[in-house]
Amino acid sequence: MVRPATATATATERRSAADRFARARARVYAALPRLLRRWVPETAIGFAAISSFTYAVDLTLLAVLFDVLRWPYPLAVTTGYVVAFGLAFVLNRWLNFQSHGPVGRQTGRYVLTVVANYLLFILALSTTLEWVGVQFLAARLIAGACEAVFMYLMMRSFVFRLKRYT
């Protein structure tokens, strides 16, 4: 039975999901070697966790829509991709970056980032690598690694950027 938050609830019970996520992210970050912590921001750990989860959602949807429900492959793969990137936006905004900026502006920036990501890495880089002789799965994995770095950097510096006043 879930107890409603009351004045007698413990501090642990009152912590939000974003707070619990941040604490877990900080524990994983603290376990990294010191040299790695110098180069990898804490939010990159959260981004990796959320991206892994949303990629699993993407693949699960693809399998269900294509293999079970017999949707045409382009429709199934596109649906999985769109749902996963939408979910990634919501989870990163809420849990990882804990952004309170204007959601409309952030959504527009995110859509631009996803379109650029798709064109640059999913289409251009993986196609170019395959064209020059890299095995197609290796090409997609290389493009995927570049895509992950690009998406994280864009989310941190463009989509959920903080205004800094000095």
mmCIF file of C-alpha atoms in Angstrom:
data_model
loop_
_atom_site.group_PDB
_atom_site.id
_atom_site.type_symbol
_atom_site.label_atom_id
_atom_site.label_comp_id
_atom_site.label_asym_id
_atom_site.label_seq_id
_atom_site.Cartn_x
_atom_site.Cartn_y
_atom_site.Cartn_z
ATOM 1 C CA MET A 1 0.000 0.000 0.000
ATOM 2 C CA VAL A 2 1.368 3.407 -0.963
ATOM 3 C CA ARG A 3 1.248 5.921 1.843
ATOM 4 C CA PRO A 4 0.408 9.533 0.932
ATOM 5 C CA ALA A 5 3.079 12.121 1.717
ATOM 6 C CA THR A 6 2.341 13.614 5.112
ATOM 7 C CA ALA A 7 4.157 15.750 7.604
ATOM 8 C CA THR A 8 5.356 12.529 9.294
ATOM 9 C CA ALA A 9 6.748 10.997 6.095
ATOM 10 C CA THR A 10 10.482 10.416 6.147
ATOM 11 C CA ALA A 11 12.866 12.410 3.990
ATOM 12 C CA THR A 12 13.421 9.320 1.818
ATOM 13 C CA GLU A 13 9.699 9.048 1.092
ATOM 14 C CA ARG A 14 9.507 12.735 0.121
ATOM 15 C CA ARG A 15 12.393 12.592 -2.364
ATOM 16 C CA SER A 16 11.254 13.050 -5.919
ATOM 17 C CA ALA A 17 12.087 10.652 -8.729
ATOM 18 C CA ALA A 18 14.483 13.283 -10.097
ATOM 19 C CA ASP A 19 16.263 13.446 -6.739
ATOM 20 C CA ARG A 20 16.560 9.658 -6.546
ATOM 21 C CA PHE A 21 17.842 9.550 -10.135
ATOM 22 C CA ALA A 22 20.421 12.255 -9.361
ATOM 23 C CA ARG A 23 21.614 10.360 -6.282
ATOM 24 C CA ALA A 24 21.981 7.101 -8.240
ATOM 25 C CA ARG A 25 23.759 8.948 -11.059
ATOM 26 C CA ALA A 26 26.127 10.543 -8.526
ATOM 27 C CA ARG A 27 26.931 7.126 -6.992
ATOM 28 C CA VAL A 28 27.823 5.685 -10.399
ATOM 29 C CA TYR A 29 29.838 8.796 -11.237
ATOM 30 C CA ALA A 30 31.753 8.552 -7.944
ATOM 31 C CA ALA A 31 32.691 4.949 -8.785
ATOM 32 C CA LEU A 32 34.425 6.032 -12.020
ATOM 33 C CA PRO A 33 38.216 6.283 -12.013
ATOM 34 C CA ARG A 34 39.418 9.799 -11.161
ATOM 35 C CA LEU A 35 40.902 10.357 -14.640
ATOM 36 C CA LEU A 36 37.586 9.493 -16.291
ATOM 37 C CA ARG A 37 35.675 11.800 -13.930
ATOM 38 C CA ARG A 38 37.853 14.672 -15.139
ATOM 39 C CA TRP A 39 36.582 14.203 -18.706
ATOM 40 C CA VAL A 40 33.063 12.815 -18.308
ATOM 41 C CA PRO A 41 30.357 15.074 -16.830
ATOM 42 C CA GLU A 42 27.956 13.528 -14.329
ATOM 43 C CA THR A 43 24.992 14.166 -16.627
ATOM 44 C CA ALA A 44 26.667 11.932 -19.241
ATOM 45 C CA ILE A 45 26.084 8.994 -16.879
ATOM 46 C CA GLY A 46 22.385 9.837 -16.670
ATOM 47 C CA PHE A 47 22.214 10.330 -20.429
ATOM 48 C CA ALA A 48 23.771 6.888 -20.994
ATOM 49 C CA ALA A 49 21.294 5.224 -18.630
ATOM 50 C CA ILE A 50 18.290 6.947 -20.193
ATOM 51 C CA SER A 51 19.548 6.297 -23.729
ATOM 52 C CA SER A 52 20.031 2.599 -22.973
ATOM 53 C CA PHE A 53 16.489 2.381 -21.651
ATOM 54 C CA THR A 54 14.943 4.272 -24.563
ATOM 55 C CA TYR A 55 16.929 2.209 -27.084
ATOM 56 C CA ALA A 56 15.446 -0.921 -25.485
ATOM 57 C CA VAL A 57 11.985 0.658 -25.819
ATOM 58 C CA ASP A 58 12.748 1.413 -29.485
ATOM 59 C CA LEU A 59 13.781 -2.187 -30.212
ATOM 60 C CA THR A 60 10.878 -3.645 -28.225
ATOM 61 C CA LEU A 61 8.374 -1.529 -30.131
ATOM 62 C CA LEU A 62 10.012 -2.498 -33.411
ATOM 63 C CA ALA A 63 9.773 -6.196 -32.533
ATOM 64 C CA VAL A 64 6.152 -5.982 -31.388
ATOM 65 C CA LEU A 65 4.920 -3.774 -34.214
ATOM 66 C CA PHE A 66 6.781 -5.578 -36.999
ATOM 67 C CA ASP A 67 6.965 -9.183 -35.838
ATOM 68 C CA VAL A 68 3.770 -9.531 -33.788
ATOM 69 C CA LEU A 69 1.349 -6.976 -35.231
ATOM 70 C CA ARG A 70 2.800 -7.268 -38.775
ATOM 71 C CA TRP A 71 3.094 -3.518 -39.394
ATOM 72 C CA PRO A 72 5.136 -2.578 -42.468
ATOM 73 C CA TYR A 73 8.819 -2.307 -41.481
ATOM 74 C CA PRO A 74 9.245 1.412 -42.324
ATOM 75 C CA LEU A 75 6.204 2.282 -40.184
ATOM 76 C CA ALA A 76 7.313 0.029 -37.312
ATOM 77 C CA VAL A 77 10.907 1.311 -37.266
ATOM 78 C CA THR A 78 9.793 4.941 -37.534
ATOM 79 C CA THR A 79 7.254 4.524 -34.722
ATOM 80 C CA GLY A 80 9.866 2.981 -32.445
ATOM 81 C CA TYR A 81 12.353 5.737 -33.292
ATOM 82 C CA VAL A 82 9.866 8.559 -32.677
ATOM 83 C CA VAL A 83 8.547 7.096 -29.417
ATOM 84 C CA ALA A 84 12.084 6.452 -28.130
ATOM 85 C CA PHE A 85 13.312 9.961 -28.926
ATOM 86 C CA GLY A 86 10.176 11.509 -27.413
ATOM 87 C CA LEU A 87 10.633 9.463 -24.261
ATOM 88 C CA ALA A 88 14.345 10.365 -24.164
ATOM 89 C CA PHE A 89 13.438 14.066 -24.290
ATOM 90 C CA VAL A 90 10.961 13.791 -21.413
ATOM 91 C CA LEU A 91 13.218 11.651 -19.222
ATOM 92 C CA ASN A 92 16.348 13.745 -19.824
ATOM 93 C CA ARG A 93 14.454 16.985 -19.206
ATOM 94 C CA TRP A 94 12.840 15.681 -16.020
ATOM 95 C CA LEU A 95 15.433 13.344 -14.483
ATOM 96 C CA ASN A 96 18.866 14.037 -15.903
ATOM 97 C CA PHE A 97 19.065 17.755 -16.618
ATOM 98 C CA GLN A 98 16.158 18.673 -14.284
ATOM 99 C CA SER A 99 15.344 21.538 -16.605
ATOM 100 C CA HIS A 100 12.668 24.088 -15.830
ATOM 101 C CA GLY A 101 13.158 26.124 -18.997
ATOM 102 C CA PRO A 102 10.392 26.800 -21.519
ATOM 103 C CA VAL A 103 9.273 23.399 -22.801
ATOM 104 C CA GLY A 104 8.181 24.754 -26.197
ATOM 105 C CA ARG A 105 11.592 26.236 -26.983
ATOM 106 C CA GLN A 106 13.352 23.117 -25.715
ATOM 107 C CA THR A 107 11.094 20.878 -27.793
ATOM 108 C CA GLY A 108 11.875 22.904 -30.918
ATOM 109 C CA ARG A 109 15.599 22.668 -30.215
ATOM 110 C CA TYR A 110 15.289 18.958 -29.584
ATOM 111 C CA VAL A 111 13.448 18.361 -32.852
ATOM 112 C CA LEU A 112 16.201 20.258 -34.722
ATOM 113 C CA THR A 113 18.823 18.181 -32.922
ATOM 114 C CA VAL A 114 17.083 14.890 -33.736
ATOM 115 C CA VAL A 115 16.706 15.841 -37.417
ATOM 116 C CA ALA A 116 20.387 16.858 -37.622
ATOM 117 C CA ASN A 117 21.341 13.637 -35.832
ATOM 118 C CA TYR A 118 19.316 11.547 -38.270
ATOM 119 C CA LEU A 119 20.738 13.261 -41.345
ATOM 120 C CA LEU A 120 24.365 13.437 -40.165
ATOM 121 C CA PHE A 121 24.840 10.102 -38.461
ATOM 122 C CA ILE A 122 22.042 7.671 -39.239
ATOM 123 C CA LEU A 123 22.008 8.492 -42.944
ATOM 124 C CA ALA A 124 25.210 10.265 -44.011
ATOM 125 C CA LEU A 125 27.930 8.734 -41.806
ATOM 126 C CA SER A 126 26.687 5.147 -41.718
ATOM 127 C CA THR A 127 25.968 5.213 -45.469
ATOM 128 C CA THR A 128 29.388 6.697 -46.253
ATOM 129 C CA LEU A 129 31.169 4.149 -44.078
ATOM 130 C CA GLU A 130 29.278 1.289 -45.717
ATOM 131 C CA TRP A 131 29.986 2.751 -49.169
ATOM 132 C CA VAL A 132 33.754 2.830 -48.523
ATOM 133 C CA GLY A 133 33.726 -0.819 -47.460
ATOM 134 C CA VAL A 134 33.016 -0.914 -43.741
ATOM 135 C CA GLN A 135 30.721 -3.838 -42.883
ATOM 136 C CA PHE A 136 27.170 -2.460 -42.506
ATOM 137 C CA LEU A 137 26.704 -3.390 -38.828
ATOM 138 C CA ALA A 138 30.118 -1.974 -37.930
ATOM 139 C CA ALA A 139 29.222 1.180 -39.875
ATOM 140 C CA ARG A 140 25.990 1.523 -37.900
ATOM 141 C CA LEU A 141 27.782 0.935 -34.588
ATOM 142 C CA ILE A 142 30.413 3.568 -35.394
ATOM 143 C CA ALA A 143 27.691 6.001 -36.440
ATOM 144 C CA GLY A 144 25.761 5.124 -33.271
ATOM 145 C CA ALA A 145 28.744 5.975 -31.072
ATOM 146 C CA CYS A 146 29.156 9.325 -32.846
ATOM 147 C CA GLU A 147 25.410 9.880 -32.588
ATOM 148 C CA ALA A 148 25.462 9.318 -28.809
ATOM 149 C CA VAL A 149 28.238 11.874 -28.280
ATOM 150 C CA PHE A 150 26.508 14.375 -30.578
ATOM 151 C CA MET A 151 23.110 13.965 -28.894
ATOM 152 C CA TYR A 152 24.572 14.351 -25.404
ATOM 153 C CA LEU A 153 26.572 17.446 -26.309
ATOM 154 C CA MET A 154 23.587 19.028 -28.067
ATOM 155 C CA MET A 155 21.232 18.277 -25.172
ATOM 156 C CA ARG A 156 23.687 19.700 -22.672
ATOM 157 C CA SER A 157 24.708 22.801 -24.622
ATOM 158 C CA PHE A 158 21.719 23.569 -26.859
ATOM 159 C CA VAL A 159 18.461 21.867 -25.852
ATOM 160 C CA PHE A 160 18.673 22.202 -22.061
ATOM 161 C CA ARG A 161 21.309 24.929 -21.858
ATOM 162 C CA LEU A 162 21.322 27.116 -18.813
ATOM 163 C CA LYS A 163 21.602 30.867 -19.062
ATOM 164 C CA ARG A 164 24.702 31.869 -17.167
ATOM 165 C CA TYR A 165 24.783 35.291 -15.594
ATOM 166 C CA THR A 166 28.086 36.667 -14.357
#
